[in-house]
Coordinates of C-alpha atoms in Angstrom, one line a residue:
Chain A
X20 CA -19.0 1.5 2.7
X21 CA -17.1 3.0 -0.1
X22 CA -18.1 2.1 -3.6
X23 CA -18.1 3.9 -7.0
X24 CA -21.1 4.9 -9.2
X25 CA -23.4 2.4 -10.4
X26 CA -24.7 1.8 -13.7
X27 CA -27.8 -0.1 -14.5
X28 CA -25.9 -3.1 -15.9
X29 CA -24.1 -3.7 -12.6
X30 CA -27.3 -3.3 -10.7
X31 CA -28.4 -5.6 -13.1
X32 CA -26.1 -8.0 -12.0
X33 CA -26.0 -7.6 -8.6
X34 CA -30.0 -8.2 -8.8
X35 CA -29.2 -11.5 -10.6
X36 CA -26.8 -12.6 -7.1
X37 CA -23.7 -12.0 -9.1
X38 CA -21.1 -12.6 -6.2
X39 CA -21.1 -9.5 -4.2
X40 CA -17.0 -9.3 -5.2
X41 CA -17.8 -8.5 -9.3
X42 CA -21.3 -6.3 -8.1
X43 CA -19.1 -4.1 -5.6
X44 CA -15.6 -4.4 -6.5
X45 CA -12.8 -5.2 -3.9
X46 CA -12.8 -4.1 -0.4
X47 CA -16.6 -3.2 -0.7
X48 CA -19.6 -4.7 1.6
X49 CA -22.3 -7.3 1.0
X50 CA -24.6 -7.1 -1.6
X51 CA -27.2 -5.7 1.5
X52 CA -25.1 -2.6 1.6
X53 CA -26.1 -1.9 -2.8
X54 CA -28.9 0.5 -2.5
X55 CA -31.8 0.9 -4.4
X56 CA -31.2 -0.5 -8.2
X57 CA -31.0 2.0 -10.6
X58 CA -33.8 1.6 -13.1
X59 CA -36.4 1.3 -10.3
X60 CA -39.2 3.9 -9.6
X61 CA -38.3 6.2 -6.9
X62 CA -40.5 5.6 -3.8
X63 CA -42.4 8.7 -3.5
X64 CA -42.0 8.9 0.3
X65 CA -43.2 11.6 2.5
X66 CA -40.7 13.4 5.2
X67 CA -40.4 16.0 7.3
X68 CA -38.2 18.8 7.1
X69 CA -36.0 20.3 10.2
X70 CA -39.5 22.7 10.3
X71 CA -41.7 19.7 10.6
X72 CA -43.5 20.4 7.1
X73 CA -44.1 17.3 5.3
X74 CA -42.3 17.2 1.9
X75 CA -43.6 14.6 -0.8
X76 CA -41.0 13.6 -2.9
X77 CA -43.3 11.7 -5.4
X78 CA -44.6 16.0 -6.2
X79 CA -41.2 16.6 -8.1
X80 CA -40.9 13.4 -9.8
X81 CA -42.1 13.8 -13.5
X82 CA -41.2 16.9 -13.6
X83 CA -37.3 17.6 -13.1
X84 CA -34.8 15.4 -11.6
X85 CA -33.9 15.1 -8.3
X86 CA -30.8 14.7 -6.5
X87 CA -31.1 12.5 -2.5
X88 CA -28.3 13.1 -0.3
X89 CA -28.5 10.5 2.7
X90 CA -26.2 12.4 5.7
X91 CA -25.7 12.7 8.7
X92 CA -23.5 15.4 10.8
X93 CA -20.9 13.2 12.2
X94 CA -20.5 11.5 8.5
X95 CA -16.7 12.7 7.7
X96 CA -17.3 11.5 3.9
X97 CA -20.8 13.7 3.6
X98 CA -18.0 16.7 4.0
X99 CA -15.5 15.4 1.8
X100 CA -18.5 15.2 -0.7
X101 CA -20.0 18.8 0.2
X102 CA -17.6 20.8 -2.2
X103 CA -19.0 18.0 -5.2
X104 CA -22.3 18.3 -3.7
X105 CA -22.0 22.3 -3.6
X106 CA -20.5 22.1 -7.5
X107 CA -23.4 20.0 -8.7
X108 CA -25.8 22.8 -7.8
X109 CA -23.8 25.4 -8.7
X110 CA -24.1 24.1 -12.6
X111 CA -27.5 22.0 -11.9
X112 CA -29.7 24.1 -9.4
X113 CA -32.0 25.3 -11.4
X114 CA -32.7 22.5 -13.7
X115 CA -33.2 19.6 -10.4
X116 CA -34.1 19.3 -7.1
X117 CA -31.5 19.1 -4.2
X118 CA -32.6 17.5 -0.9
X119 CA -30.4 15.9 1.7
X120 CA -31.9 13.4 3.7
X121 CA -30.7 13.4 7.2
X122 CA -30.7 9.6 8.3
X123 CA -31.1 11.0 11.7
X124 CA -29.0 8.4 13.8
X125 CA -27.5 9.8 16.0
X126 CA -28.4 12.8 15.1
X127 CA -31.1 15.5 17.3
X128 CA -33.2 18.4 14.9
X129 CA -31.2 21.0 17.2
X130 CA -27.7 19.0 16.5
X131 CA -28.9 19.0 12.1
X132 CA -30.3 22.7 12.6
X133 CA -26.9 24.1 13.5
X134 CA -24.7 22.3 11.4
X135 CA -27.2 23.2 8.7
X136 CA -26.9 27.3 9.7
X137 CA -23.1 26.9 9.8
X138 CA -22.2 24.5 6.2
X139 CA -25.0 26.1 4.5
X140 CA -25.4 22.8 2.5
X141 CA -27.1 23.2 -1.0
X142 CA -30.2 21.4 -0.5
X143 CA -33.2 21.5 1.8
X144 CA -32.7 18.9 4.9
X145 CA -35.1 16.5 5.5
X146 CA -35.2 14.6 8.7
X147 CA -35.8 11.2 8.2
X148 CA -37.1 10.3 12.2
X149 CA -39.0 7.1 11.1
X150 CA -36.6 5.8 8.8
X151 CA -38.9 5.7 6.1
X152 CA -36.6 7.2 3.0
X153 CA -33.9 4.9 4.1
X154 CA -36.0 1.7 4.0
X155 CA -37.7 3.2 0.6
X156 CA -34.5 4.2 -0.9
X157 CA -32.4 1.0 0.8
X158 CA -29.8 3.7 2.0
X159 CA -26.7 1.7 2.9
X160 CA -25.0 4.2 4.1
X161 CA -24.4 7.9 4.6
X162 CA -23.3 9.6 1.6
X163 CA -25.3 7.5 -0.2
X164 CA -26.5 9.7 -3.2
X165 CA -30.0 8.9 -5.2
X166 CA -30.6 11.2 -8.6
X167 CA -34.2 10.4 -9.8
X168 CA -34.6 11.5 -13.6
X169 CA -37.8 12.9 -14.8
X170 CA -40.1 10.1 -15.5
X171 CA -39.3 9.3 -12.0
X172 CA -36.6 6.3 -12.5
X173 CA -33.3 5.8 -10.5
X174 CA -30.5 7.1 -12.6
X175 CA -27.9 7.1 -10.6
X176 CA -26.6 5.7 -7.3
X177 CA -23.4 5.9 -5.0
X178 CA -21.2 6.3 -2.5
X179 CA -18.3 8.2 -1.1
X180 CA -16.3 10.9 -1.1
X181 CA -15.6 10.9 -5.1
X182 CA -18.3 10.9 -7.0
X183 CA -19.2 12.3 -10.5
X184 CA -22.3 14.4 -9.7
X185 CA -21.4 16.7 -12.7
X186 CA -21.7 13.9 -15.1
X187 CA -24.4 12.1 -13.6
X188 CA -26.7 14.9 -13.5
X189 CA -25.6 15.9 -17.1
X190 CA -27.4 12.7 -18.5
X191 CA -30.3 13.7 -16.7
X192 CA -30.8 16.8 -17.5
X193 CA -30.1 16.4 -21.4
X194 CA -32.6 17.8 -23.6
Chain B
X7 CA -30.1 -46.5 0.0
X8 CA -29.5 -46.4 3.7
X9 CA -31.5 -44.8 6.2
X10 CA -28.3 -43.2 7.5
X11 CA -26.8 -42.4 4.0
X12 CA -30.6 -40.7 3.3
X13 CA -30.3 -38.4 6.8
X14 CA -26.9 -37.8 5.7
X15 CA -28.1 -35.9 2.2
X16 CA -30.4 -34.4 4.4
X17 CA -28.1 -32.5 6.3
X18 CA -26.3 -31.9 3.6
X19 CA -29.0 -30.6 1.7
X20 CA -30.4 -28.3 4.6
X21 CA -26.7 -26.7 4.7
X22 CA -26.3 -25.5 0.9
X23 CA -30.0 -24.2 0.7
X24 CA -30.0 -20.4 -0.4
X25 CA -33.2 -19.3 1.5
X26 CA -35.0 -16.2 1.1
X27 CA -33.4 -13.8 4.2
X28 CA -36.5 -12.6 5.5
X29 CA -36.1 -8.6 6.1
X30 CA -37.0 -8.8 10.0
X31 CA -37.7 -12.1 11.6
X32 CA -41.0 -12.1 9.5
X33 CA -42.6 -13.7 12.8
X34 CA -42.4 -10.5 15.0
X35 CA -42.3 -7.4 12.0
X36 CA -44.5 -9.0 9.2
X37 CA -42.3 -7.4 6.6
X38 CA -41.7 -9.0 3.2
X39 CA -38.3 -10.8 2.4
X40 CA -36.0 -8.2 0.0
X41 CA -34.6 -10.0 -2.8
X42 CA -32.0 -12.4 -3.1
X43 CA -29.0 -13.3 -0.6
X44 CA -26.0 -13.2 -3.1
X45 CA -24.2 -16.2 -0.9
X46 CA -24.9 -19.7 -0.1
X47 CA -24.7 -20.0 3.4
X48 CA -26.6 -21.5 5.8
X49 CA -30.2 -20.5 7.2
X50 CA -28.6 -19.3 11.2
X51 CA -30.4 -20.6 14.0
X52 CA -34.3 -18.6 14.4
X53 CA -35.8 -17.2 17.1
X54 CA -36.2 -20.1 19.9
X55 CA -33.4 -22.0 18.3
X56 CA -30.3 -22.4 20.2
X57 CA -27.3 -20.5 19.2
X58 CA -24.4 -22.2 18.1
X59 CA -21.4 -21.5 20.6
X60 CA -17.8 -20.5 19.3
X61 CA -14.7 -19.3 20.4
X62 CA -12.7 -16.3 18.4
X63 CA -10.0 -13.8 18.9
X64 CA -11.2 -10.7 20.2
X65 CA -9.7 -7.0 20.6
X66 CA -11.2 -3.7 22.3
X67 CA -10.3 -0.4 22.8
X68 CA -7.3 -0.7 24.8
X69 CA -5.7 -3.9 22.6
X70 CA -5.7 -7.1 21.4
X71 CA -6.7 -10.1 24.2
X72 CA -4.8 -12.4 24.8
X73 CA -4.7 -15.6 22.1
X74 CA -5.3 -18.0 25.4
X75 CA -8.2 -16.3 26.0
X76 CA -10.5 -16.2 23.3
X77 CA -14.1 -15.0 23.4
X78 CA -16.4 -18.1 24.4
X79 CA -20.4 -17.5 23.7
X80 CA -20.4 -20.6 26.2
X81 CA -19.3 -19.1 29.2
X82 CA -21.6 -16.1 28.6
X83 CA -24.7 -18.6 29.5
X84 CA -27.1 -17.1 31.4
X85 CA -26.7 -13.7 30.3
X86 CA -28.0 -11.8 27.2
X87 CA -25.8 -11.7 24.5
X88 CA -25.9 -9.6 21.4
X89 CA -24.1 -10.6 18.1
X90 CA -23.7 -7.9 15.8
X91 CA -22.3 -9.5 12.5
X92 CA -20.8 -6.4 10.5
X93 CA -18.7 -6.3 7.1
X94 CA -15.5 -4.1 7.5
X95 CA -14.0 -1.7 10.4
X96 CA -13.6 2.1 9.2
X97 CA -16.2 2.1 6.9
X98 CA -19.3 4.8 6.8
X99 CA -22.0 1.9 8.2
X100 CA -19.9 0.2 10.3
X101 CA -18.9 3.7 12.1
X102 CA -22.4 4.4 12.1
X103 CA -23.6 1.3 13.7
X104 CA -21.2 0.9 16.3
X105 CA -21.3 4.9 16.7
X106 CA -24.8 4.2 17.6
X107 CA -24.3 1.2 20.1
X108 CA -21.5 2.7 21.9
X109 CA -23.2 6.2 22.4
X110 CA -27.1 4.8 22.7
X111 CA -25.6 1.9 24.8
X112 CA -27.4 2.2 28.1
X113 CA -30.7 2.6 26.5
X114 CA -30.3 0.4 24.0
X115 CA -28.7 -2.7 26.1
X116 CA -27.9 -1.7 29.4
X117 CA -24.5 -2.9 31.9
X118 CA -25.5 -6.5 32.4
X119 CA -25.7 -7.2 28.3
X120 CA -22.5 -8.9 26.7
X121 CA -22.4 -6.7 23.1
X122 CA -19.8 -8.1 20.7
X123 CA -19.3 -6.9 17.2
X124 CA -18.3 -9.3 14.5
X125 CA -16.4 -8.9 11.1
X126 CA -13.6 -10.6 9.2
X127 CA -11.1 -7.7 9.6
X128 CA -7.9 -8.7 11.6
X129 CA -7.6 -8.0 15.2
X130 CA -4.8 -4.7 14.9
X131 CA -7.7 -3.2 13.1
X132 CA -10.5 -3.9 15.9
X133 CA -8.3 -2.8 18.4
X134 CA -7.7 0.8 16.3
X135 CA -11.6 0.9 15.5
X136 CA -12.7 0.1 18.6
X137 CA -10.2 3.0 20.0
X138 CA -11.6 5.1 17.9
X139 CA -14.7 5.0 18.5
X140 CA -14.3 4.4 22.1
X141 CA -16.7 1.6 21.8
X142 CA -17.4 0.0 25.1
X143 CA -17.2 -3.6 24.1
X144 CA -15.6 -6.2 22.4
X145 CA -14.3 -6.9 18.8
X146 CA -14.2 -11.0 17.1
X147 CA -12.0 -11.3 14.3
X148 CA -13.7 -14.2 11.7
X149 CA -11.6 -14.1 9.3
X150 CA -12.4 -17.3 7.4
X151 CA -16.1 -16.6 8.0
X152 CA -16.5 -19.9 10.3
X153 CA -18.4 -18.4 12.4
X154 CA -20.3 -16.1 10.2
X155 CA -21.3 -18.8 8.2
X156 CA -23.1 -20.6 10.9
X157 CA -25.3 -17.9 11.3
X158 CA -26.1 -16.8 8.2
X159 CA -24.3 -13.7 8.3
X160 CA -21.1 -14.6 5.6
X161 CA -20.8 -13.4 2.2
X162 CA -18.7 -13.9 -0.9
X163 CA -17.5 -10.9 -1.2
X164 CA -15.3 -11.3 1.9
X165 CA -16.9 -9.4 4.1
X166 CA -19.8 -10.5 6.3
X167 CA -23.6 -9.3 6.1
X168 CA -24.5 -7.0 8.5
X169 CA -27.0 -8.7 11.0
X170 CA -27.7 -8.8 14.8
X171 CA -28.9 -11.6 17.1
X172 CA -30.2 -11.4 20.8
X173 CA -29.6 -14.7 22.6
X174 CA -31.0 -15.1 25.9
X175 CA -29.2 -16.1 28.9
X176 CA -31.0 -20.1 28.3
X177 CA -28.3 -19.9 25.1
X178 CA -31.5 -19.4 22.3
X179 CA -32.1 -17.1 20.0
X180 CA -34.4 -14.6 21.2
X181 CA -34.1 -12.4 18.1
X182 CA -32.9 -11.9 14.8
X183 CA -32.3 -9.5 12.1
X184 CA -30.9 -10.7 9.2
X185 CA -30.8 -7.7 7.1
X186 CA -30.2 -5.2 10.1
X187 CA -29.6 -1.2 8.1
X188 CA -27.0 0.7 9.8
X189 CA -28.8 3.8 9.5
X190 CA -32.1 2.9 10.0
X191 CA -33.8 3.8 13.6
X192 CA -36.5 1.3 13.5
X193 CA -33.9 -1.6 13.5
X194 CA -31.9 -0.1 16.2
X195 CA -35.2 0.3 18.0
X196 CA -36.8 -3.0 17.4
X197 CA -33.0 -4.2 18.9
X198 CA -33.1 -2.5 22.1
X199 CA -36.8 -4.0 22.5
X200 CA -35.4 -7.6 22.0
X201 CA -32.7 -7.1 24.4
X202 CA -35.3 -5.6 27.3
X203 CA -37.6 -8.7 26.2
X204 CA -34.5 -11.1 27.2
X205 CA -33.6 -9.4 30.3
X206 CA -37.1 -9.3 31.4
X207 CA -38.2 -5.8 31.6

């Protein structure tokens, strides 16, 4: 589902049962499809990555932001999203870490591997086989991006095709 | 007060509850309840409950059925049935869902299993999603949540909650997921268990 940004007061709300209509805005889902709220600790979840090495998120956290990329290959949005995605770590790379979490449904190592080797996507791929990111992080859906600031908090969530990476990563990274 | 009048409250009681939606049905995965439903609605009928029949409109991939024909959960008795409740066609976890049960269908149901997707969206638009997609079973249109509601899969914001049921071919629920994650493989996993539970294997 498509939704814009959200900011810790709306996830406020949505947390309080607000009707899904005010939390989401029109033509979005259930309150289900929210995500992780933004103020919460990032689950420091362990996954694999298309190599089969175990990456533990929870090693970066308290020391620079990190950006989450849920995606999969046949997700249209996740390539509207690339040139944002690709533009965030053009100006951010070296200040945050970029991972993209493949929610691997529907989705084969071999299938991720070569999309990888041919979009060259700015972020190591993780592939999420058990599922355990997406129940951590409450993924909704694929685009769904997660930017964990440095004491480890949700800063930022959201969905789609149009979304402001540049600014969200800005407050983040602030001296 | 009457004992009539007093069962009446009851009822009326039990149908404006706001439970807590477990995350699984709590009796088979053990997994705690996550946060709040945003909706009244009522509880839906639990495992080894029967589930309550309806008729709706339906669409697929080649058009809309006819309006004298709607889709009867009744005249499906004695097969398994799956109910996937979903909130809007076109949308990044709705095409990931049904993606996933129309390319993973064999395995995950198999020929003899009546697959149904639910939403509010009107039947023009199931008939173009289902194309779409290619999806390999039918489309109900709920727009007024009727249906929805009765299994605790409606939602204020207009669109349903995304949740499956299994109902055996003796018309009960035989599984539930009331907060089923379009994305996640363990719920797609746990689903295609259910289904192989009701048909036996």
């Amino acid at each position: 589902m498509s939704r814009p940004p959200s900011g810790a007061l709306r996830t406020a709300l949505v947390r309080l049962g607000a009707s899904a209509v005010l939390a989401l805005g029109a033509g979005q889902a259930a309150a289900q499809e929210a995500g992780i709220a933004v103020g919460a600790r990032a689950p420091a979840v362990t996954i694999q990555d298309l190599d089969g090495t175990p990456v533990a998120l929870g090693q970066y956290f308290g020391r620079k932001p990190v950006l989450l990329e849920f995606w999969a290959t046949w997700c249209e949005v996740c390539e509207a999203l690339l040139p944002s995605v690709r533009a965030a770590h053009e100006a951010y790379g070296d200040r945050a870490e970029f991972f993209g979490v493949n929610v691997t449904v529907n989705q084969s190592p071999a299938r991720v591997r070569k999309y990888v080797a041919e979009h060259h996507p700015p972020f190591r791929t993780l592939y999420d086989s058990e599922g355990d990111a997406i129940r951590a992080y409450e993924a909704p859906t694929t685009s769904f991006i997660v930017i964990v600031d440095r004491a480890g908090k949700v800063a930022y969530t959201g969905v789609g095709a149009s979304q402001d990476l540049l600014a969200a990563l800005r407050s983040v990274t602030a001296p | 007060m009457p004992l009539r009048a007093i069962a009446a409250a009851a009822v009326v009681l039990s149908l404006i509850a706001v439970p807590r939606l477990p995350a699984q049905d709590s009796s088979k995965s053990g997994q705690p309840s996550k946060g709040p439903p945003t909706a009244v609605m009522v509880s839906g009928p639990d495992s080894g409950r029967r589930a309550p029949t309806f008729r709706l409109p339906w669409a697929n991939k080649d058009g809309v059925g006819p309006a004298d024909q709607p889709y009867d959960l009744a005249l499906d008795r004695g097969k398994t049935v799956v109910l996937a409740f979903y909130p809007r066609d076109f949308t990044n976890g709705c095409t990931a869902e049904m993606r996933t049960f129309a390319e993973q269908y064999d395995s995950l149901f198999g020929a003899a299993v009546v697959v149904v997707g639910i939403s509010t969206d009107p039947l023009e638009t199931h008939s173009r999603f289902a194309a779409s997609l290619d999806l390999p079973f039918r489309l109900l249109s709920d727009p007024t949540q009727v249906v929805a509601r009765r299994y605790a899969s409606n939602d204020r914001s207009g669109y349903l909650r995304r949740t499956v049921y299994v109902i055996g071919p003796d018309g009960k629920v035989q599984y539930r997921n009331l907060r089923f994650n379009a994305l996640d493989p363990k719920h797609y996993a746990e689903l295609g268990a259910a289904v192989r539970r009701s048909r036996g294997g």
